[in-house]
Amino acid sequence: MRVRAEIAVTGIVQGVGFRPFTYRHAVHHALVGFVRNMGDAGVQVVVEGEKVNIKKFIDSIRFEQPPLSRIDDIVVSWKSATNEFTDFRVVPSERAGLGLPSVVPPDIALCEDCLREMLDPKDRRYNYPFITCVNCGPRFSIIEELPYDRPRTSMRDFPLCADCLREYQNPPDRRYHAEPTCCPVCGPKMALYDRDGHPIDMSDPLQETARLLDGGSIVVVKGIGGIHIASNTTDDEVLARLRGNFNRSQQPLAVMSRDLKTVRTFADVSGDEAELLTSYRRPIVVLQRSSDYGLSELVAPGLDSVGVMLPYSGIHHLILHHGEDPAYVMTSANVPGLPMFIDNAEAIAKLRGKVDYFLLHNRGIVNRCDDSVIKLVDGRPAFLRRSRGYVPEPVKLSFRSERRVLAVGADLNVTTAVLSGDRCFVSQHIGDTTKLETLEYLQTASERLLRLLNLETVDVVSHDLHPNYATTRIASQIAKNLGAKTVAVQHHHAHLCSLMAEHGLEEIVGIAADGVGYGTDGSAWGGEVMITRFDSFKHVGGLKKQRMPGGDLAAIYPARMVAGILWEQLERAELERVLEKYCASGFRRGGSEREVVLRQLERDLNVSQTSSCGRVLDAVSCLLGVCDERTYEGEPAIKLEAAAAGGDAQEVKLELAIEKVDGKNTLDTTKLLLDVLSALRARMPRKHIAAATQLALARGLASIAADAASSKGMKIVGGSGGVFYNRAITAEVRRNIERVGLKFIQHEVLPPGDGCISLGQAVVAATSSKLQ
């Protein structure tokens, strides 16, 4: 019997070869009708034919989908055949939606077929860096609005030539309806510019760029989602110049290497890490240095690791194909704290005098998207930054919300998120919203995300509890413009709710350990154990509150934290001797600054309180002589982890002191730092002390969490916050939790750090009974 089926397919189905796939299978099953993209990123398929054949066709969609696609839902409406079709076609897209939220595809690394063609002298796209097909290339970074068609991307400025149009319209071709497809005749062009922004006339700017990099030049390279600064990785003078020009004295620099074989000449690569490096998402992966590490120490000063990625665009492939260095620095081109540059004129204006050359192209970047960064922690992938290759794929929720929510994140490492139905779409990395330009970027990214999801408004805008965060202020403005309500969410509650949302849970005992989050008592939290639900939390324990002389200055200069933590236990004269002997370089103005800090503590003037685990790790790092100034986020603790990597914690005895404070189990970190000082005075190797301190903090927090779970009959403990980037701490927390028969969970879909906050804020707002 001949029937008609109207099929709505949602998921990642635009820009991943789904329409060509549908065409081939419809023809195979002798069906007529059409397929088209829809305005909410779904695909509509209308077919007529024998019902048994249509059912086989639907099964093929469900079970044989293109490798880069993801089917979330297939809704079929059966009707009587109209006999209006004579063949099957891909028809123009509709701006209207299917009424079902779908997914914009992320940017995809160059596929092997395109790479082979690009390096083939006989191919018409030989050495052409913008080569692409339905299986690879830019997606999210070039999309302006849905449905995903060439006129609604930055490729609209490059009309297809006759040859490309023939491929685009030919169903068997790999470039059939590949929206970014192009060639040297009709596509974007690369150009090399000198240090003053004047074009340099040459036939092969990519080969010349490789030669310049090998020769010691610093070159700006415009890629897919933004602009990088590139240099070689073996010349100390070049790297010192780069660091000086960009005020990045210590921050680790990401590097790009041509293939796994080359990476293994300077880094250890496990099977899981190799899989991440070679995936179509191509993140930066933080690897342990190998024993024969040959790159400059200035790539990642004071660390035992290096962030590595493989080429993901034709631009990068060709530079590395021609280059001789084992790897090249590829780090975001931006002023620290500001968004990465994406505009050619702005890059030249802002970077003139800092670099030697500019390698730019003339295709616009619509959605800025930094490289994603992943580190394996306790055998599981942990995002340091979730961006290119992953965004804007949603987190699937275990509940469906009738409220539409926009969440704007916290303060640093910000993301924004939109929750609709049973999915939450978390944006690309935004950055430090204490800067006006980044705050404007947050607004733009939020507006674009809403537009891509076909949402004109939301019901709620959620934000951090901190009254002075820029995101708190902007949330009110956005809510007013959208006619929405606002909800403030405590920082660590958001952390733990994001973890619960990832794992489909409604309740956990959570350990929230990070640098800072505004607590309900007005103090700075950061080492908390909380019984957590979406609609509430109960604070049941954590780390002891410590003094922060100078307030936020103590987060930059950890010698101040050493003074604050030891103040109540050491006489003033003894404390002064300790600070002079072990932390002298931590006071930039010498003895006079040290005296000011001690007077602050004496008079309790400009001294705030914190229970932050990050600040304790900073203090230990300073006391051990590892790091006495934070020049990038988390630096003292990150370097402490590197210092502890070769240490044996069993060589140092650190006693845990957990006591009741205001009815809550509290780990005494003053006692811990005194034990560290005793071990230091006993001339114990510092790597052993560092290793022992990390494990002591982990055991203390795990013990408090396990006791809370036992007392409430709960079975799951989770960890969130930047401290859970630390491999040793995370593994020790897991061991101690599992040892008593409980389950431990950690982030795998979003970062443990503040990049997950927007998801937590969104689910709290979506489930809050206070809004009813």
PDB file of C-alpha atoms in Angstrom, residues 265-375:
ATOM      1  CA  THR A 265      59.264  12.630  20.532  1.00  0.00           C
ATOM      2  CA  PHE A 266      58.593  15.126  23.345  1.00  0.00           C
ATOM      3  CA  ALA A 267      55.518  13.866  25.269  1.00  0.00           C
ATOM      4  CA  ASP A 268      54.063  10.637  26.629  1.00  0.00           C
ATOM      5  CA  VAL A 269      50.791   9.737  24.929  1.00  0.00           C
ATOM      6  CA  SER A 270      48.405   7.114  26.297  1.00  0.00           C
ATOM      7  CA  GLY A 271      45.808   5.328  24.208  1.00  0.00           C
ATOM      8  CA  ASP A 272      43.001   7.543  25.484  1.00  0.00           C
ATOM      9  CA  GLU A 273      45.052  10.680  24.880  1.00  0.00           C
ATOM     10  CA  ALA A 274      45.892   9.539  21.343  1.00  0.00           C
ATOM     11  CA  GLU A 275      42.194   8.995  20.677  1.00  0.00           C
ATOM     12  CA  LEU A 276      41.394  12.530  21.837  1.00  0.00           C
ATOM     13  CA  LEU A 277      44.244  14.078  19.840  1.00  0.00           C
ATOM     14  CA  THR A 278      43.210  12.382  16.580  1.00  0.00           C
ATOM     15  CA  SER A 279      39.432  12.775  16.988  1.00  0.00           C
ATOM     16  CA  TYR A 280      37.505  15.004  14.606  1.00  0.00           C
ATOM     17  CA  ARG A 281      37.133  17.472  17.519  1.00  0.00           C
ATOM     18  CA  ARG A 282      40.937  17.967  17.807  1.00  0.00           C
ATOM     19  CA  PRO A 283      41.215  19.500  21.306  1.00  0.00           C
ATOM     20  CA  ILE A 284      44.415  20.556  23.000  1.00  0.00           C
ATOM     21  CA  VAL A 285      45.362  17.643  25.267  1.00  0.00           C
ATOM     22  CA  VAL A 286      47.558  18.207  28.330  1.00  0.00           C
ATOM     23  CA  LEU A 287      50.282  15.547  28.137  1.00  0.00           C
ATOM     24  CA  GLN A 288      53.119  14.587  30.447  1.00  0.00           C
ATOM     25  CA  ARG A 289      56.515  15.531  29.129  1.00  0.00           C
ATOM     26  CA  SER A 290      58.590  12.581  28.004  1.00  0.00           C
ATOM     27  CA  SER A 291      62.004  11.803  29.458  1.00  0.00           C
ATOM     28  CA  ASP A 292      63.632  13.117  26.274  1.00  0.00           C
ATOM     29  CA  TYR A 293      61.522  16.290  26.079  1.00  0.00           C
ATOM     30  CA  GLY A 294      63.293  18.525  23.576  1.00  0.00           C
ATOM     31  CA  LEU A 295      61.161  21.649  23.435  1.00  0.00           C
ATOM     32  CA  SER A 296      62.172  24.839  25.215  1.00  0.00           C
ATOM     33  CA  GLU A 297      61.485  25.073  28.946  1.00  0.00           C
ATOM     34  CA  LEU A 298      59.805  28.395  28.136  1.00  0.00           C
ATOM     35  CA  VAL A 299      56.880  26.584  26.505  1.00  0.00           C
ATOM     36  CA  ALA A 300      55.477  25.662  29.934  1.00  0.00           C
ATOM     37  CA  PRO A 301      57.722  27.033  32.708  1.00  0.00           C
ATOM     38  CA  GLY A 302      57.701  25.103  35.978  1.00  0.00           C
ATOM     39  CA  LEU A 303      55.379  22.384  34.701  1.00  0.00           C
ATOM     40  CA  ASP A 304      55.846  18.708  33.930  1.00  0.00           C
ATOM     41  CA  SER A 305      53.246  18.802  31.164  1.00  0.00           C
ATOM     42  CA  VAL A 306      52.631  20.411  27.793  1.00  0.00           C
ATOM     43  CA  GLY A 307      49.367  21.196  25.979  1.00  0.00           C
ATOM     44  CA  VAL A 308      49.409  19.674  22.488  1.00  0.00           C
ATOM     45  CA  MET A 309      47.022  19.602  19.546  1.00  0.00           C
ATOM     46  CA  LEU A 310      47.200  18.231  16.033  1.00  0.00           C
ATOM     47  CA  PRO A 311      46.321  20.299  12.929  1.00  0.00           C
ATOM     48  CA  TYR A 312      42.577  20.659  12.401  1.00  0.00           C
ATOM     49  CA  SER A 313      42.333  22.967   9.378  1.00  0.00           C
ATOM     50  CA  GLY A 314      43.996  23.030   5.994  1.00  0.00           C
ATOM     51  CA  ILE A 315      45.814  26.188   7.098  1.00  0.00           C
ATOM     52  CA  HIS A 316      47.518  24.382   9.966  1.00  0.00           C
ATOM     53  CA  HIS A 317      48.171  21.207   7.990  1.00  0.00           C
ATOM     54  CA  LEU A 318      50.024  23.102   5.274  1.00  0.00           C
ATOM     55  CA  ILE A 319      52.136  25.157   7.690  1.00  0.00           C
ATOM     56  CA  LEU A 320      53.229  22.019   9.530  1.00  0.00           C
ATOM     57  CA  HIS A 321      53.682  20.108   6.271  1.00  0.00           C
ATOM     58  CA  HIS A 322      56.283  22.648   5.179  1.00  0.00           C
ATOM     59  CA  GLY A 323      57.797  23.321   8.618  1.00  0.00           C
ATOM     60  CA  GLU A 324      60.791  21.650  10.255  1.00  0.00           C
ATOM     61  CA  ASP A 325      60.205  22.271  13.993  1.00  0.00           C
ATOM     62  CA  PRO A 326      58.693  19.358  15.956  1.00  0.00           C
ATOM     63  CA  ALA A 327      55.921  21.675  17.116  1.00  0.00           C
ATOM     64  CA  TYR A 328      54.836  25.304  16.902  1.00  0.00           C
ATOM     65  CA  VAL A 329      53.290  27.518  19.539  1.00  0.00           C
ATOM     66  CA  MET A 330      49.617  28.130  18.666  1.00  0.00           C
ATOM     67  CA  THR A 331      48.219  30.284  21.436  1.00  0.00           C
ATOM     68  CA  SER A 332      45.250  32.647  21.365  1.00  0.00           C
ATOM     69  CA  ALA A 333      46.046  36.096  20.006  1.00  0.00           C
ATOM     70  CA  ASN A 334      44.577  38.415  22.571  1.00  0.00           C
ATOM     71  CA  VAL A 335      45.461  40.813  25.327  1.00  0.00           C
ATOM     72  CA  PRO A 336      45.310  38.798  28.610  1.00  0.00           C
ATOM     73  CA  GLY A 337      41.746  38.699  29.897  1.00  0.00           C
ATOM     74  CA  LEU A 338      40.203  39.891  26.621  1.00  0.00           C
ATOM     75  CA  PRO A 339      38.510  37.845  23.877  1.00  0.00           C
ATOM     76  CA  MET A 340      40.592  36.326  21.097  1.00  0.00           C
ATOM     77  CA  PHE A 341      40.820  38.516  17.995  1.00  0.00           C
ATOM     78  CA  ILE A 342      38.778  37.480  14.943  1.00  0.00           C
ATOM     79  CA  ASP A 343      38.916  40.617  12.776  1.00  0.00           C
ATOM     80  CA  ASN A 344      41.870  41.257  10.456  1.00  0.00           C
ATOM     81  CA  ALA A 345      41.999  45.023  10.879  1.00  0.00           C
ATOM     82  CA  GLU A 346      41.698  44.796  14.660  1.00  0.00           C
ATOM     83  CA  ALA A 347      44.425  42.156  14.844  1.00  0.00           C
ATOM     84  CA  ILE A 348      46.825  44.311  12.839  1.00  0.00           C
ATOM     85  CA  ALA A 349      45.991  47.440  14.841  1.00  0.00           C
ATOM     86  CA  LYS A 350      46.263  45.783  18.256  1.00  0.00           C
ATOM     87  CA  LEU A 351      49.221  43.466  17.555  1.00  0.00           C
ATOM     88  CA  ARG A 352      51.395  45.765  15.465  1.00  0.00           C
ATOM     89  CA  GLY A 353      54.797  45.963  17.134  1.00  0.00           C
ATOM     90  CA  LYS A 354      54.318  42.684  19.013  1.00  0.00           C
ATOM     91  CA  VAL A 355      54.693  40.293  16.062  1.00  0.00           C
ATOM     92  CA  ASP A 356      56.771  40.073  12.898  1.00  0.00           C
ATOM     93  CA  TYR A 357      54.172  38.952  10.334  1.00  0.00           C
ATOM     94  CA  PHE A 358      50.433  38.392   9.896  1.00  0.00           C
ATOM     95  CA  LEU A 359      49.030  35.396   8.003  1.00  0.00           C
ATOM     96  CA  LEU A 360      45.368  36.252   7.434  1.00  0.00           C
ATOM     97  CA  HIS A 361      42.457  35.211   5.244  1.00  0.00           C
ATOM     98  CA  ASN A 362      39.353  37.031   4.052  1.00  0.00           C
ATOM     99  CA  ARG A 363      36.623  34.736   5.363  1.00  0.00           C
ATOM    100  CA  GLY A 364      34.712  36.194   8.294  1.00  0.00           C
ATOM    101  CA  ILE A 365      34.535  34.456  11.663  1.00  0.00           C
ATOM    102  CA  VAL A 366      30.967  34.780  12.933  1.00  0.00           C
ATOM    103  CA  ASN A 367      31.228  32.894  16.222  1.00  0.00           C
ATOM    104  CA  ARG A 368      34.577  33.252  17.991  1.00  0.00           C
ATOM    105  CA  CYS A 369      35.628  29.853  19.343  1.00  0.00           C
ATOM    106  CA  ASP A 370      38.846  29.162  21.271  1.00  0.00           C
ATOM    107  CA  ASP A 371      40.525  25.766  21.143  1.00  0.00           C
ATOM    108  CA  SER A 372      39.148  23.231  23.615  1.00  0.00           C
ATOM    109  CA  VAL A 373      41.564  21.941  26.276  1.00  0.00           C
ATOM    110  CA  ILE A 374      41.331  18.504  27.931  1.00  0.00           C
ATOM    111  CA  LYS A 375      43.381  16.793  30.616  1.00  0.00           C
TER     112      LYS A 375
END
